[in-house]
Short mmCIF file of N, CA and C in Angstrom, two decimals:
data_model
loop_
_atom_site.label_atom_id
_atom_site.label_comp_id
_atom_site.label_asym_id
_atom_site.label_seq_id
_atom_site.Cartn_x
_atom_site.Cartn_y
_atom_site.Cartn_z
N UNK V 45 9.60 -4.59 17.68
CA UNK V 45 9.97 -3.39 16.95
C UNK V 45 8.86 -3.08 15.93
N UNK V 46 8.51 -1.84 15.85
CA UNK V 46 7.51 -1.41 14.89
C UNK V 46 8.07 -1.51 13.48
N UNK V 47 7.21 -1.89 12.54
CA UNK V 47 7.70 -2.08 11.16
C UNK V 47 8.16 -0.78 10.54
N UNK V 48 7.53 0.32 10.89
CA UNK V 48 7.94 1.62 10.35
C UNK V 48 9.40 1.89 10.71
N UNK V 49 9.78 1.59 11.96
CA UNK V 49 11.16 1.78 12.40
C UNK V 49 12.08 0.78 11.70
N UNK V 50 11.65 -0.47 11.60
CA UNK V 50 12.44 -1.50 10.92
C UNK V 50 12.71 -1.10 9.46
N UNK V 51 11.71 -0.60 8.81
CA UNK V 51 11.85 -0.17 7.42
C UNK V 51 12.84 0.99 7.32
N UNK V 52 12.71 1.96 8.21
CA UNK V 52 13.60 3.12 8.22
C UNK V 52 15.05 2.70 8.44
N UNK V 53 15.28 1.73 9.32
CA UNK V 53 16.64 1.29 9.65
C UNK V 53 17.26 0.45 8.54
N UNK V 54 16.46 -0.09 7.65
CA UNK V 54 16.98 -0.97 6.60
C UNK V 54 16.93 -0.37 5.21
N UNK V 55 16.79 0.92 5.11
CA UNK V 55 16.78 1.59 3.81
C UNK V 55 18.18 1.54 3.22
N UNK V 56 18.28 1.10 1.99
CA UNK V 56 19.57 1.07 1.30
C UNK V 56 20.03 2.49 1.02
N UNK V 57 21.26 2.79 1.40
CA UNK V 57 21.80 4.14 1.24
C UNK V 57 21.78 4.59 -0.22
N UNK V 58 22.04 3.65 -1.13
CA UNK V 58 22.09 4.03 -2.54
C UNK V 58 20.71 4.35 -3.12
N UNK V 59 19.64 3.86 -2.49
CA UNK V 59 18.29 4.16 -2.96
C UNK V 59 17.72 5.39 -2.27
N UNK V 60 18.02 5.55 -0.99
CA UNK V 60 17.39 6.60 -0.20
C UNK V 60 15.97 6.18 0.16
N UNK V 61 15.26 6.97 0.96
CA UNK V 61 13.93 6.55 1.41
C UNK V 61 12.81 6.68 0.37
N UNK V 62 13.02 7.47 -0.67
CA UNK V 62 11.94 7.77 -1.63
C UNK V 62 11.32 6.54 -2.31
N UNK V 63 12.11 5.59 -2.83
CA UNK V 63 11.46 4.49 -3.55
C UNK V 63 10.79 3.43 -2.65
N UNK V 64 10.98 3.55 -1.36
CA UNK V 64 10.39 2.57 -0.43
C UNK V 64 8.93 2.89 -0.16
N UNK V 65 8.21 1.89 0.30
CA UNK V 65 6.83 2.02 0.72
C UNK V 65 6.71 3.12 1.77
N UNK V 66 5.78 4.02 1.60
CA UNK V 66 5.52 5.08 2.59
C UNK V 66 4.61 4.53 3.67
N UNK V 67 5.19 3.65 4.47
CA UNK V 67 4.43 2.94 5.50
C UNK V 67 3.79 3.92 6.48
N UNK V 68 4.55 4.93 6.89
CA UNK V 68 4.03 5.90 7.86
C UNK V 68 2.83 6.66 7.35
N UNK V 69 2.85 7.05 6.07
CA UNK V 69 1.72 7.78 5.50
C UNK V 69 0.46 6.90 5.48
N UNK V 70 0.64 5.64 5.07
CA UNK V 70 -0.51 4.73 5.04
C UNK V 70 -1.02 4.46 6.46
N UNK V 71 -0.10 4.33 7.39
CA UNK V 71 -0.47 4.11 8.79
C UNK V 71 -1.25 5.29 9.33
N UNK V 72 -0.82 6.51 8.99
CA UNK V 72 -1.55 7.71 9.43
C UNK V 72 -2.98 7.73 8.89
N UNK V 73 -3.13 7.35 7.63
CA UNK V 73 -4.48 7.32 7.04
C UNK V 73 -5.34 6.30 7.78
N UNK V 74 -4.76 5.14 8.07
CA UNK V 74 -5.52 4.10 8.80
C UNK V 74 -5.94 4.61 10.17
N UNK V 75 -5.03 5.25 10.86
CA UNK V 75 -5.35 5.80 12.19
C UNK V 75 -6.49 6.81 12.11
N UNK V 76 -6.45 7.66 11.11
CA UNK V 76 -7.51 8.65 10.96
C UNK V 76 -8.84 7.99 10.59
N UNK V 77 -8.77 6.98 9.74
CA UNK V 77 -10.00 6.28 9.36
C UNK V 77 -10.59 5.53 10.55
N UNK V 78 -9.74 4.92 11.36
CA UNK V 78 -10.25 4.14 12.48
C UNK V 78 -10.78 5.01 13.61
N UNK V 79 -10.26 6.25 13.71
CA UNK V 79 -10.75 7.14 14.76
C UNK V 79 -12.02 7.87 14.35
N UNK V 80 -12.30 7.88 13.07
CA UNK V 80 -13.47 8.56 12.55
C UNK V 80 -14.70 7.69 12.76
N UNK V 81 -15.63 8.21 13.46
CA UNK V 81 -16.86 7.46 13.72
C UNK V 81 -17.78 7.59 12.51
N UNK V 82 -18.29 6.47 12.01
CA UNK V 82 -19.23 6.58 10.90
C UNK V 82 -20.55 7.15 11.40
N UNK V 83 -20.77 8.40 11.08
CA UNK V 83 -21.99 9.06 11.54
C UNK V 83 -22.57 9.86 10.39
N UNK V 84 -23.68 10.50 10.67
CA UNK V 84 -24.30 11.33 9.64
C UNK V 84 -23.49 12.61 9.46
N UNK V 85 -23.87 13.39 8.50
CA UNK V 85 -23.14 14.62 8.19
C UNK V 85 -23.10 15.54 9.40
N UNK V 86 -21.92 16.12 9.62
CA UNK V 86 -21.74 17.03 10.75
C UNK V 86 -22.22 18.42 10.35
N UNK V 87 -23.35 18.83 10.91
CA UNK V 87 -23.95 20.11 10.56
C UNK V 87 -23.27 21.27 11.30
N UNK V 88 -22.59 20.99 12.42
CA UNK V 88 -21.99 22.04 13.23
C UNK V 88 -20.76 22.64 12.55
N UNK V 89 -19.90 21.80 11.97
CA UNK V 89 -18.65 22.30 11.41
C UNK V 89 -18.79 22.71 9.94
N UNK V 90 -19.98 22.90 9.47
CA UNK V 90 -20.20 23.26 8.07
C UNK V 90 -20.22 24.77 7.90
N UNK V 91 -19.23 25.43 8.42
CA UNK V 91 -19.19 26.88 8.27
C UNK V 91 -17.99 27.26 7.43
N UNK V 92 -18.11 28.35 6.71
CA UNK V 92 -17.05 28.85 5.86
C UNK V 92 -16.74 30.27 6.31
N UNK V 93 -15.46 30.55 6.48
CA UNK V 93 -15.05 31.89 6.88
C UNK V 93 -14.49 32.62 5.67
N UNK V 94 -14.97 33.84 5.45
CA UNK V 94 -14.43 34.61 4.33
C UNK V 94 -13.25 35.48 4.77
N UNK V 95 -13.02 35.58 6.10
CA UNK V 95 -11.91 36.40 6.59
C UNK V 95 -10.67 35.58 6.93
N UNK V 96 -10.82 34.30 7.21
CA UNK V 96 -9.67 33.46 7.57
C UNK V 96 -9.48 32.39 6.49
N UNK V 97 -8.25 32.26 6.01
CA UNK V 97 -8.02 31.23 4.98
C UNK V 97 -8.11 29.83 5.59
N UNK V 98 -8.38 28.84 4.76
CA UNK V 98 -8.45 27.48 5.29
C UNK V 98 -7.07 27.03 5.76
N UNK V 99 -6.99 26.11 6.72
CA UNK V 99 -5.70 25.65 7.24
C UNK V 99 -4.88 24.95 6.15
N UNK V 100 -3.55 25.11 6.25
CA UNK V 100 -2.64 24.47 5.30
C UNK V 100 -1.61 23.66 6.05
N UNK V 101 -0.95 22.77 5.31
CA UNK V 101 0.12 21.98 5.91
C UNK V 101 1.45 22.70 5.72
N UNK V 102 2.56 22.02 6.04
CA UNK V 102 3.89 22.64 5.95
C UNK V 102 4.24 23.07 4.53
N UNK V 103 3.67 22.44 3.54
CA UNK V 103 3.95 22.77 2.14
C UNK V 103 3.04 23.86 1.59
N UNK V 104 2.14 24.33 2.42
CA UNK V 104 1.22 25.36 1.97
C UNK V 104 0.01 24.81 1.24
N UNK V 105 -0.14 23.49 1.24
CA UNK V 105 -1.29 22.86 0.58
C UNK V 105 -2.44 22.78 1.57
N UNK V 106 -3.66 22.73 1.10
CA UNK V 106 -4.79 22.63 2.03
C UNK V 106 -4.66 21.41 2.93
N UNK V 107 -4.78 21.63 4.22
CA UNK V 107 -4.68 20.53 5.18
C UNK V 107 -5.97 19.73 5.17
N UNK V 108 -5.80 18.42 5.19
CA UNK V 108 -6.98 17.55 5.24
C UNK V 108 -7.35 17.32 6.69
N UNK V 109 -8.55 17.59 7.03
CA UNK V 109 -8.99 17.29 8.39
C UNK V 109 -9.39 15.82 8.44
N UNK V 110 -9.61 15.34 9.65
CA UNK V 110 -9.97 13.93 9.78
C UNK V 110 -11.29 13.63 9.07
N UNK V 111 -12.17 14.61 8.99
CA UNK V 111 -13.44 14.37 8.32
C UNK V 111 -13.25 14.20 6.81
N UNK V 112 -12.17 14.75 6.27
CA UNK V 112 -11.96 14.69 4.83
C UNK V 112 -11.22 13.43 4.37
N UNK V 113 -10.61 12.70 5.30
CA UNK V 113 -9.91 11.47 4.95
C UNK V 113 -10.95 10.37 4.71
N UNK V 114 -10.85 9.74 3.56
CA UNK V 114 -11.79 8.68 3.22
C UNK V 114 -11.03 7.41 2.85
N UNK V 115 -11.77 6.35 2.69
CA UNK V 115 -11.16 5.10 2.24
C UNK V 115 -10.48 5.29 0.89
N UNK V 116 -11.03 6.16 0.08
CA UNK V 116 -10.46 6.44 -1.24
C UNK V 116 -9.03 6.95 -1.12
N UNK V 117 -8.75 7.73 -0.07
CA UNK V 117 -7.39 8.23 0.14
C UNK V 117 -6.42 7.07 0.39
N UNK V 118 -6.87 6.09 1.16
CA UNK V 118 -6.02 4.92 1.42
C UNK V 118 -5.81 4.12 0.14
N UNK V 119 -6.89 3.87 -0.59
CA UNK V 119 -6.77 3.08 -1.82
C UNK V 119 -5.89 3.78 -2.85
N UNK V 120 -6.05 5.07 -2.97
CA UNK V 120 -5.25 5.84 -3.92
C UNK V 120 -3.77 5.79 -3.53
N UNK V 121 -3.49 5.93 -2.25
CA UNK V 121 -2.10 5.88 -1.78
C UNK V 121 -1.52 4.48 -1.99
N UNK V 122 -2.31 3.45 -1.74
CA UNK V 122 -1.84 2.07 -1.97
C UNK V 122 -1.49 1.87 -3.44
N UNK V 123 -2.36 2.34 -4.33
CA UNK V 123 -2.10 2.19 -5.77
C UNK V 123 -0.81 2.89 -6.17
N UNK V 124 -0.63 4.11 -5.68
CA UNK V 124 0.58 4.85 -6.06
C UNK V 124 1.83 4.21 -5.46
N UNK V 125 1.73 3.65 -4.27
CA UNK V 125 2.88 2.99 -3.64
C UNK V 125 3.25 1.71 -4.39
N UNK V 126 2.25 0.93 -4.78
CA UNK V 126 2.53 -0.28 -5.56
C UNK V 126 3.20 0.06 -6.88
N UNK V 127 2.71 1.09 -7.53
CA UNK V 127 3.30 1.52 -8.80
C UNK V 127 4.74 2.00 -8.61
N UNK V 128 4.97 2.76 -7.55
CA UNK V 128 6.30 3.30 -7.26
C UNK V 128 7.31 2.17 -7.04
N UNK V 129 6.94 1.18 -6.25
CA UNK V 129 7.85 0.06 -5.96
C UNK V 129 8.11 -0.75 -7.23
N UNK V 130 7.06 -0.97 -8.02
CA UNK V 130 7.24 -1.73 -9.25
C UNK V 130 8.17 -1.00 -10.23
N UNK V 131 7.97 0.29 -10.41
CA UNK V 131 8.82 1.06 -11.33
C UNK V 131 10.28 1.04 -10.88
N UNK V 132 10.50 1.22 -9.59
CA UNK V 132 11.88 1.23 -9.09
C UNK V 132 12.55 -0.13 -9.29
N UNK V 133 11.82 -1.19 -8.97
CA UNK V 133 12.39 -2.54 -9.12
C UNK V 133 12.75 -2.82 -10.57
N UNK V 134 11.83 -2.54 -11.48
CA UNK V 134 12.10 -2.80 -12.89
C UNK V 134 13.23 -1.94 -13.43
N UNK V 135 13.34 -0.72 -12.95
CA UNK V 135 14.42 0.17 -13.36
C UNK V 135 15.78 -0.38 -12.92
N UNK V 136 15.87 -0.83 -11.68
CA UNK V 136 17.14 -1.37 -11.17
C UNK V 136 17.50 -2.67 -11.88
N UNK V 137 16.53 -3.55 -12.10
CA UNK V 137 16.80 -4.82 -12.79
C UNK V 137 17.27 -4.56 -14.22
N UNK V 138 16.67 -3.60 -14.88
CA UNK V 138 17.08 -3.25 -16.25
C UNK V 138 18.53 -2.76 -16.26
N UNK V 139 18.88 -1.90 -15.30
CA UNK V 139 20.27 -1.42 -15.21
C UNK V 139 21.24 -2.57 -14.95
N UNK V 140 20.86 -3.49 -14.06
CA UNK V 140 21.73 -4.63 -13.75
C UNK V 140 21.93 -5.52 -14.97
N UNK V 141 20.86 -5.75 -15.70
CA UNK V 141 20.98 -6.57 -16.92
C UNK V 141 21.87 -5.91 -17.96
N UNK V 142 21.78 -4.60 -18.07
CA UNK V 142 22.64 -3.86 -19.00
C UNK V 142 24.11 -3.98 -18.58
N UNK V 143 24.37 -3.86 -17.29
CA UNK V 143 25.74 -3.98 -16.79
C UNK V 143 26.28 -5.39 -17.01
N UNK V 144 25.42 -6.38 -16.85
CA UNK V 144 25.84 -7.77 -17.10
C UNK V 144 26.14 -7.96 -18.58
N UNK V 145 25.32 -7.38 -19.45
CA UNK V 145 25.60 -7.44 -20.90
C UNK V 145 26.99 -6.90 -21.20
N UNK V 146 27.31 -5.76 -20.60
CA UNK V 146 28.62 -5.14 -20.84
C UNK V 146 29.76 -6.03 -20.37
N UNK V 147 29.59 -6.65 -19.22
CA UNK V 147 30.65 -7.53 -18.71
C UNK V 147 30.78 -8.77 -19.58
N UNK V 148 29.65 -9.31 -20.03
CA UNK V 148 29.71 -10.49 -20.90
C UNK V 148 30.44 -10.16 -22.21
N UNK V 149 30.18 -8.98 -22.76
CA UNK V 149 30.87 -8.57 -23.99
C UNK V 149 32.36 -8.37 -23.72
N UNK V 150 32.68 -7.79 -22.59
CA UNK V 150 34.08 -7.58 -22.23
C UNK V 150 34.79 -8.91 -22.00
N UNK V 151 34.07 -9.86 -21.45
CA UNK V 151 34.64 -11.17 -21.16
C UNK V 151 35.00 -11.93 -22.43
N UNK V 152 34.25 -11.70 -23.50
CA UNK V 152 34.52 -12.38 -24.78
C UNK V 152 35.88 -12.00 -25.35
N UNK V 153 36.31 -10.77 -25.12
CA UNK V 153 37.58 -10.31 -25.70
C UNK V 153 38.69 -10.20 -24.66
N UNK V 154 38.39 -10.48 -23.41
CA UNK V 154 39.38 -10.31 -22.34
C UNK V 154 40.43 -11.42 -22.37
N UNK V 155 41.63 -11.04 -21.93
CA UNK V 155 42.72 -12.00 -21.78
C UNK V 155 42.63 -12.55 -20.35
N UNK V 156 42.10 -13.76 -20.22
CA UNK V 156 41.90 -14.34 -18.89
C UNK V 156 43.20 -14.86 -18.27
N UNK V 157 44.28 -14.79 -19.02
CA UNK V 157 45.59 -15.13 -18.45
C UNK V 157 46.19 -13.94 -17.71
N UNK V 158 45.69 -12.75 -17.98
CA UNK V 158 46.14 -11.54 -17.32
C UNK V 158 45.37 -11.39 -16.01
N UNK V 159 46.04 -11.60 -14.88
CA UNK V 159 45.38 -11.61 -13.57
C UNK V 159 44.76 -10.25 -13.24
N UNK V 160 45.37 -9.16 -13.66
CA UNK V 160 44.80 -7.84 -13.37
C UNK V 160 43.47 -7.65 -14.10
N UNK V 161 43.38 -8.18 -15.31
CA UNK V 161 42.14 -8.11 -16.08
C UNK V 161 41.05 -8.94 -15.40
N UNK V 162 41.41 -10.13 -14.97
CA UNK V 162 40.47 -11.02 -14.28
C UNK V 162 39.98 -10.36 -12.98
N UNK V 163 40.93 -9.78 -12.23
CA UNK V 163 40.56 -9.12 -10.96
C UNK V 163 39.61 -7.95 -11.19
N UNK V 164 39.86 -7.16 -12.23
CA UNK V 164 39.00 -6.02 -12.53
C UNK V 164 37.59 -6.47 -12.91
N UNK V 165 37.50 -7.49 -13.77
CA UNK V 165 36.18 -8.00 -14.18
C UNK V 165 35.46 -8.62 -12.99
N UNK V 166 36.22 -9.31 -12.14
CA UNK V 166 35.59 -9.92 -10.96
C UNK V 166 35.08 -8.84 -10.01
N UNK V 167 35.82 -7.75 -9.85
CA UNK V 167 35.37 -6.66 -8.99
C UNK V 167 34.09 -6.03 -9.53
N UNK V 168 34.01 -5.86 -10.85
CA UNK V 168 32.80 -5.32 -11.46
C UNK V 168 31.62 -6.28 -11.27
N UNK V 169 31.89 -7.57 -11.42
CA UNK V 169 30.85 -8.58 -11.23
C UNK V 169 30.39 -8.63 -9.78
N UNK V 170 31.35 -8.52 -8.85
CA UNK V 170 31.00 -8.49 -7.42
C UNK V 170 30.10 -7.30 -7.11
N UNK V 171 30.39 -6.16 -7.72
CA UNK V 171 29.56 -4.96 -7.49
C UNK V 171 28.14 -5.18 -7.99
N UNK V 172 28.00 -5.82 -9.15
CA UNK V 172 26.66 -6.10 -9.69
C UNK V 172 25.92 -7.09 -8.77
N UNK V 173 26.62 -8.12 -8.31
CA UNK V 173 26.01 -9.10 -7.41
C UNK V 173 25.55 -8.43 -6.12
N UNK V 174 26.34 -7.50 -5.60
CA UNK V 174 25.97 -6.77 -4.39
C UNK V 174 24.73 -5.91 -4.64
N UNK V 175 24.67 -5.27 -5.78
CA UNK V 175 23.50 -4.47 -6.13
C UNK V 175 22.25 -5.34 -6.25
N UNK V 176 22.43 -6.55 -6.78
CA UNK V 176 21.29 -7.46 -6.91
C UNK V 176 20.78 -7.89 -5.53
N UNK V 177 21.70 -8.16 -4.60
CA UNK V 177 21.29 -8.52 -3.24
C UNK V 177 20.59 -7.35 -2.55
N UNK V 178 21.05 -6.14 -2.81
CA UNK V 178 20.39 -4.96 -2.26
C UNK V 178 18.97 -4.84 -2.81
N UNK V 179 18.81 -5.11 -4.09
CA UNK V 179 17.48 -5.08 -4.71
C UNK V 179 16.58 -6.15 -4.11
N UNK V 180 17.12 -7.33 -3.89
CA UNK V 180 16.33 -8.41 -3.29
C UNK V 180 15.85 -8.02 -1.89
N UNK V 181 16.72 -7.38 -1.12
CA UNK V 181 16.33 -6.92 0.21
C UNK V 181 15.25 -5.85 0.11
N UNK V 182 15.39 -4.95 -0.86
CA UNK V 182 14.40 -3.90 -1.10
C UNK V 182 13.03 -4.52 -1.39
N UNK V 183 13.00 -5.50 -2.28
CA UNK V 183 11.74 -6.16 -2.64
C UNK V 183 11.13 -6.84 -1.41
N UNK V 184 11.96 -7.55 -0.64
CA UNK V 184 11.45 -8.25 0.53
C UNK V 184 10.90 -7.29 1.59
N UNK V 185 11.61 -6.19 1.83
CA UNK V 185 11.13 -5.20 2.81
C UNK V 185 9.79 -4.61 2.39
N UNK V 186 9.67 -4.25 1.12
CA UNK V 186 8.41 -3.67 0.64
C UNK V 186 7.28 -4.69 0.63
N UNK V 187 7.59 -5.91 0.22
CA UNK V 187 6.59 -6.98 0.21
C UNK V 187 6.01 -7.18 1.60
N UNK V 188 6.91 -7.28 2.59
CA UNK V 188 6.46 -7.48 3.97
C UNK V 188 5.69 -6.25 4.46
N UNK V 189 6.16 -5.06 4.08
CA UNK V 189 5.48 -3.84 4.49
C UNK V 189 4.05 -3.75 3.96
N UNK V 190 3.87 -4.12 2.70
CA UNK V 190 2.52 -4.10 2.13
C UNK V 190 1.61 -5.10 2.88
N UNK V 191 2.13 -6.29 3.16
CA UNK V 191 1.32 -7.27 3.89
C UNK V 191 0.94 -6.72 5.27
N UNK V 192 1.88 -6.13 5.96
CA UNK V 192 1.61 -5.63 7.31
C UNK V 192 0.62 -4.46 7.31
N UNK V 193 0.78 -3.53 6.37
CA UNK V 193 -0.11 -2.37 6.37
C UNK V 193 -1.53 -2.80 5.96
N UNK V 194 -1.65 -3.78 5.08
CA UNK V 194 -2.98 -4.27 4.69
C UNK V 194 -3.64 -5.03 5.83
N UNK V 195 -2.86 -5.79 6.56
CA UNK V 195 -3.40 -6.50 7.72
C UNK V 195 -3.88 -5.49 8.77
N UNK V 196 -3.09 -4.43 8.96
CA UNK V 196 -3.46 -3.39 9.92
C UNK V 196 -4.74 -2.68 9.45
N UNK V 197 -4.83 -2.40 8.16
CA UNK V 197 -6.04 -1.75 7.63
C UNK V 197 -7.27 -2.59 7.94
N UNK V 198 -7.21 -3.87 7.63
CA UNK V 198 -8.38 -4.71 7.83
C UNK V 198 -8.72 -4.90 9.31
N UNK V 199 -7.71 -4.78 10.17
CA UNK V 199 -7.95 -4.90 11.61
C UNK V 199 -8.64 -3.64 12.16
N UNK V 200 -8.16 -2.47 11.74
CA UNK V 200 -8.66 -1.23 12.30
C UNK V 200 -9.82 -0.61 11.51
N UNK V 201 -10.00 -1.05 10.27
CA UNK V 201 -11.13 -0.57 9.47
C UNK V 201 -11.87 -1.81 8.93
N UNK V 202 -12.48 -2.57 9.83
CA UNK V 202 -13.09 -3.84 9.41
C UNK V 202 -14.31 -3.68 8.51
N UNK V 203 -14.86 -2.48 8.44
CA UNK V 203 -16.05 -2.28 7.61
C UNK V 203 -15.73 -2.34 6.12
N UNK V 204 -14.46 -2.23 5.77
CA UNK V 204 -14.09 -2.23 4.36
C UNK V 204 -12.77 -2.98 4.16
N UNK V 205 -12.76 -4.31 4.33
CA UNK V 205 -11.51 -5.06 4.19
C UNK V 205 -11.01 -5.04 2.74
N UNK V 206 -9.69 -4.94 2.60
CA UNK V 206 -9.12 -4.86 1.26
C UNK V 206 -7.85 -5.70 1.09
N UNK V 207 -7.43 -6.39 2.14
CA UNK V 207 -6.17 -7.13 2.06
C UNK V 207 -6.18 -8.17 0.95
N UNK V 208 -7.22 -8.95 0.85
CA UNK V 208 -7.27 -10.02 -0.16
C UNK V 208 -7.14 -9.45 -1.57
N UNK V 209 -7.82 -8.34 -1.82
CA UNK V 209 -7.76 -7.72 -3.14
C UNK V 209 -6.34 -7.25 -3.46
N UNK V 210 -5.74 -6.49 -2.53
CA UNK V 210 -4.42 -5.93 -2.80
C UNK V 210 -3.32 -6.98 -2.80
N UNK V 211 -3.44 -8.02 -1.99
CA UNK V 211 -2.43 -9.09 -2.02
C UNK V 211 -2.49 -9.80 -3.36
N UNK V 212 -3.68 -10.09 -3.85
CA UNK V 212 -3.81 -10.72 -5.17
C UNK V 212 -3.25 -9.81 -6.25
N UNK V 213 -3.54 -8.53 -6.14
CA UNK V 213 -3.02 -7.57 -7.12
C UNK V 213 -1.50 -7.47 -7.05
N UNK V 214 -0.98 -7.46 -5.84
CA UNK V 214 0.47 -7.38 -5.65
C UNK V 214 1.17 -8.61 -6.24
N UNK V 215 0.58 -9.78 -6.05
CA UNK V 215 1.17 -11.01 -6.58
C UNK V 215 1.14 -11.07 -8.10
N UNK V 216 0.32 -10.25 -8.72
CA UNK V 216 0.28 -10.23 -10.18
C UNK V 216 1.27 -9.22 -10.77
N UNK V 217 1.88 -8.40 -9.92
CA UNK V 217 2.81 -7.39 -10.41
C UNK V 217 4.19 -7.99 -10.66
N UNK V 218 4.90 -7.40 -11.61
CA UNK V 218 6.19 -7.93 -12.05
C UNK V 218 7.23 -7.93 -10.93
N UNK V 219 7.20 -6.97 -10.02
CA UNK V 219 8.23 -6.92 -8.99
C UNK V 219 8.08 -8.05 -7.98
N UNK V 220 6.89 -8.65 -7.88
CA UNK V 220 6.69 -9.79 -6.97
C UNK V 220 6.82 -11.10 -7.72
N UNK V 221 6.14 -11.24 -8.83
CA UNK V 221 6.15 -12.50 -9.56
C UNK V 221 7.32 -12.62 -10.52
N UNK V 222 8.05 -11.53 -10.68
CA UNK V 222 9.15 -11.49 -11.64
C UNK V 222 10.17 -12.58 -11.41
N UNK V 223 10.62 -13.17 -12.49
CA UNK V 223 11.64 -14.20 -12.42
C UNK V 223 12.97 -13.55 -12.79
N UNK V 224 13.77 -13.32 -11.78
CA UNK V 224 15.07 -12.69 -11.99
C UNK V 224 16.19 -13.72 -11.93
N UNK V 225 15.85 -14.98 -12.14
CA UNK V 225 16.87 -16.03 -12.08
C UNK V 225 17.89 -15.87 -13.20
N UNK V 226 17.50 -15.22 -14.30
CA UNK V 226 18.45 -15.00 -15.38
C UNK V 226 19.65 -14.17 -14.90
N UNK V 227 19.40 -13.23 -14.01
CA UNK V 227 20.50 -12.41 -13.47
C UNK V 227 21.46 -13.30 -12.68
N UNK V 228 20.93 -14.17 -11.85
CA UNK V 228 21.76 -15.06 -11.04
C UNK V 228 22.53 -16.02 -11.93
N UNK V 229 21.87 -16.60 -12.92
CA UNK V 229 22.52 -17.56 -13.81
C UNK V 229 23.64 -16.88 -14.60
N UNK V 230 23.37 -15.69 -15.10
CA UNK V 230 24.38 -14.98 -15.88
C UNK V 230 25.58 -14.57 -15.02
N UNK V 231 25.32 -14.15 -13.79
CA UNK V 231 26.43 -13.85 -12.88
C UNK V 231 27.24 -15.10 -12.58
N UNK V 232 26.55 -16.21 -12.38
CA UNK V 232 27.23 -17.48 -12.13
C UNK V 232 28.10 -17.89 -13.31
N UNK V 233 27.59 -17.68 -14.52
CA UNK V 233 28.38 -18.01 -15.72
C UNK V 233 29.62 -17.13 -15.83
N UNK V 234 29.49 -15.87 -15.46
CA UNK V 234 30.65 -14.97 -15.50
C UNK V 234 31.70 -15.43 -14.49
N UNK V 235 31.27 -15.75 -13.28
CA UNK V 235 32.22 -16.24 -12.27
C UNK V 235 32.89 -17.54 -12.73
N UNK V 236 32.11 -18.41 -13.34
CA UNK V 236 32.64 -19.66 -13.85
C UNK V 236 33.71 -19.41 -14.92
N UNK V 237 33.45 -18.49 -15.81
CA UNK V 237 34.44 -18.15 -16.85
C UNK V 237 35.70 -17.57 -16.25
N UNK V 238 35.54 -16.74 -15.24
CA UNK V 238 36.70 -16.13 -14.59
C UNK V 238 37.57 -17.17 -13.86
N UNK V 239 36.92 -18.19 -13.31
CA UNK V 239 37.65 -19.27 -12.64
C UNK V 239 38.26 -20.24 -13.63
N UNK V 240 37.77 -20.22 -14.87
CA UNK V 240 38.26 -21.14 -15.89
C UNK V 240 37.59 -22.50 -15.83
N UNK V 241 36.38 -22.53 -15.29
CA UNK V 241 35.63 -23.81 -15.19
C UNK V 241 35.14 -24.26 -16.54
#
């Protein structure tokens, strides 16, 4: 199965496709770079028409021809994708930590002898735990996607390998190296309190 399809099939409904790695866009850039022969300047296609506007894409923006796609386009897209994934991950973790704070405060004043109160708090905690597992899957899918697209880049554009650089950079980002064990420990403590351990 192609990773682009695997990624599409595993997108979390609550996130939608936007915060995920744009694997297809990066793949398209690689395909264009690999099909472009490194040659001297093309003197034949250097004409400008004053009667016909330049070609545009579906959004009305100037269409990039294969000659205009450069390695810089790939690097720029990689940088923006890494930033996008990091921002989304940190945003979700911050929300989860805030929700855990609220449950911990509620747990301090809750009557744990009241089964309906315990059930309600446990349902809220279960929802947070489910959101955390969804985030973990999101991180793993994007992590694998970045590795695959970088491997593909270096295979099809061997004149300018970049996998080692971007993997090292990715490993230094908070969404990869981040220690989210505090979320797991705090959820475990809440469950323990609810059980009366």
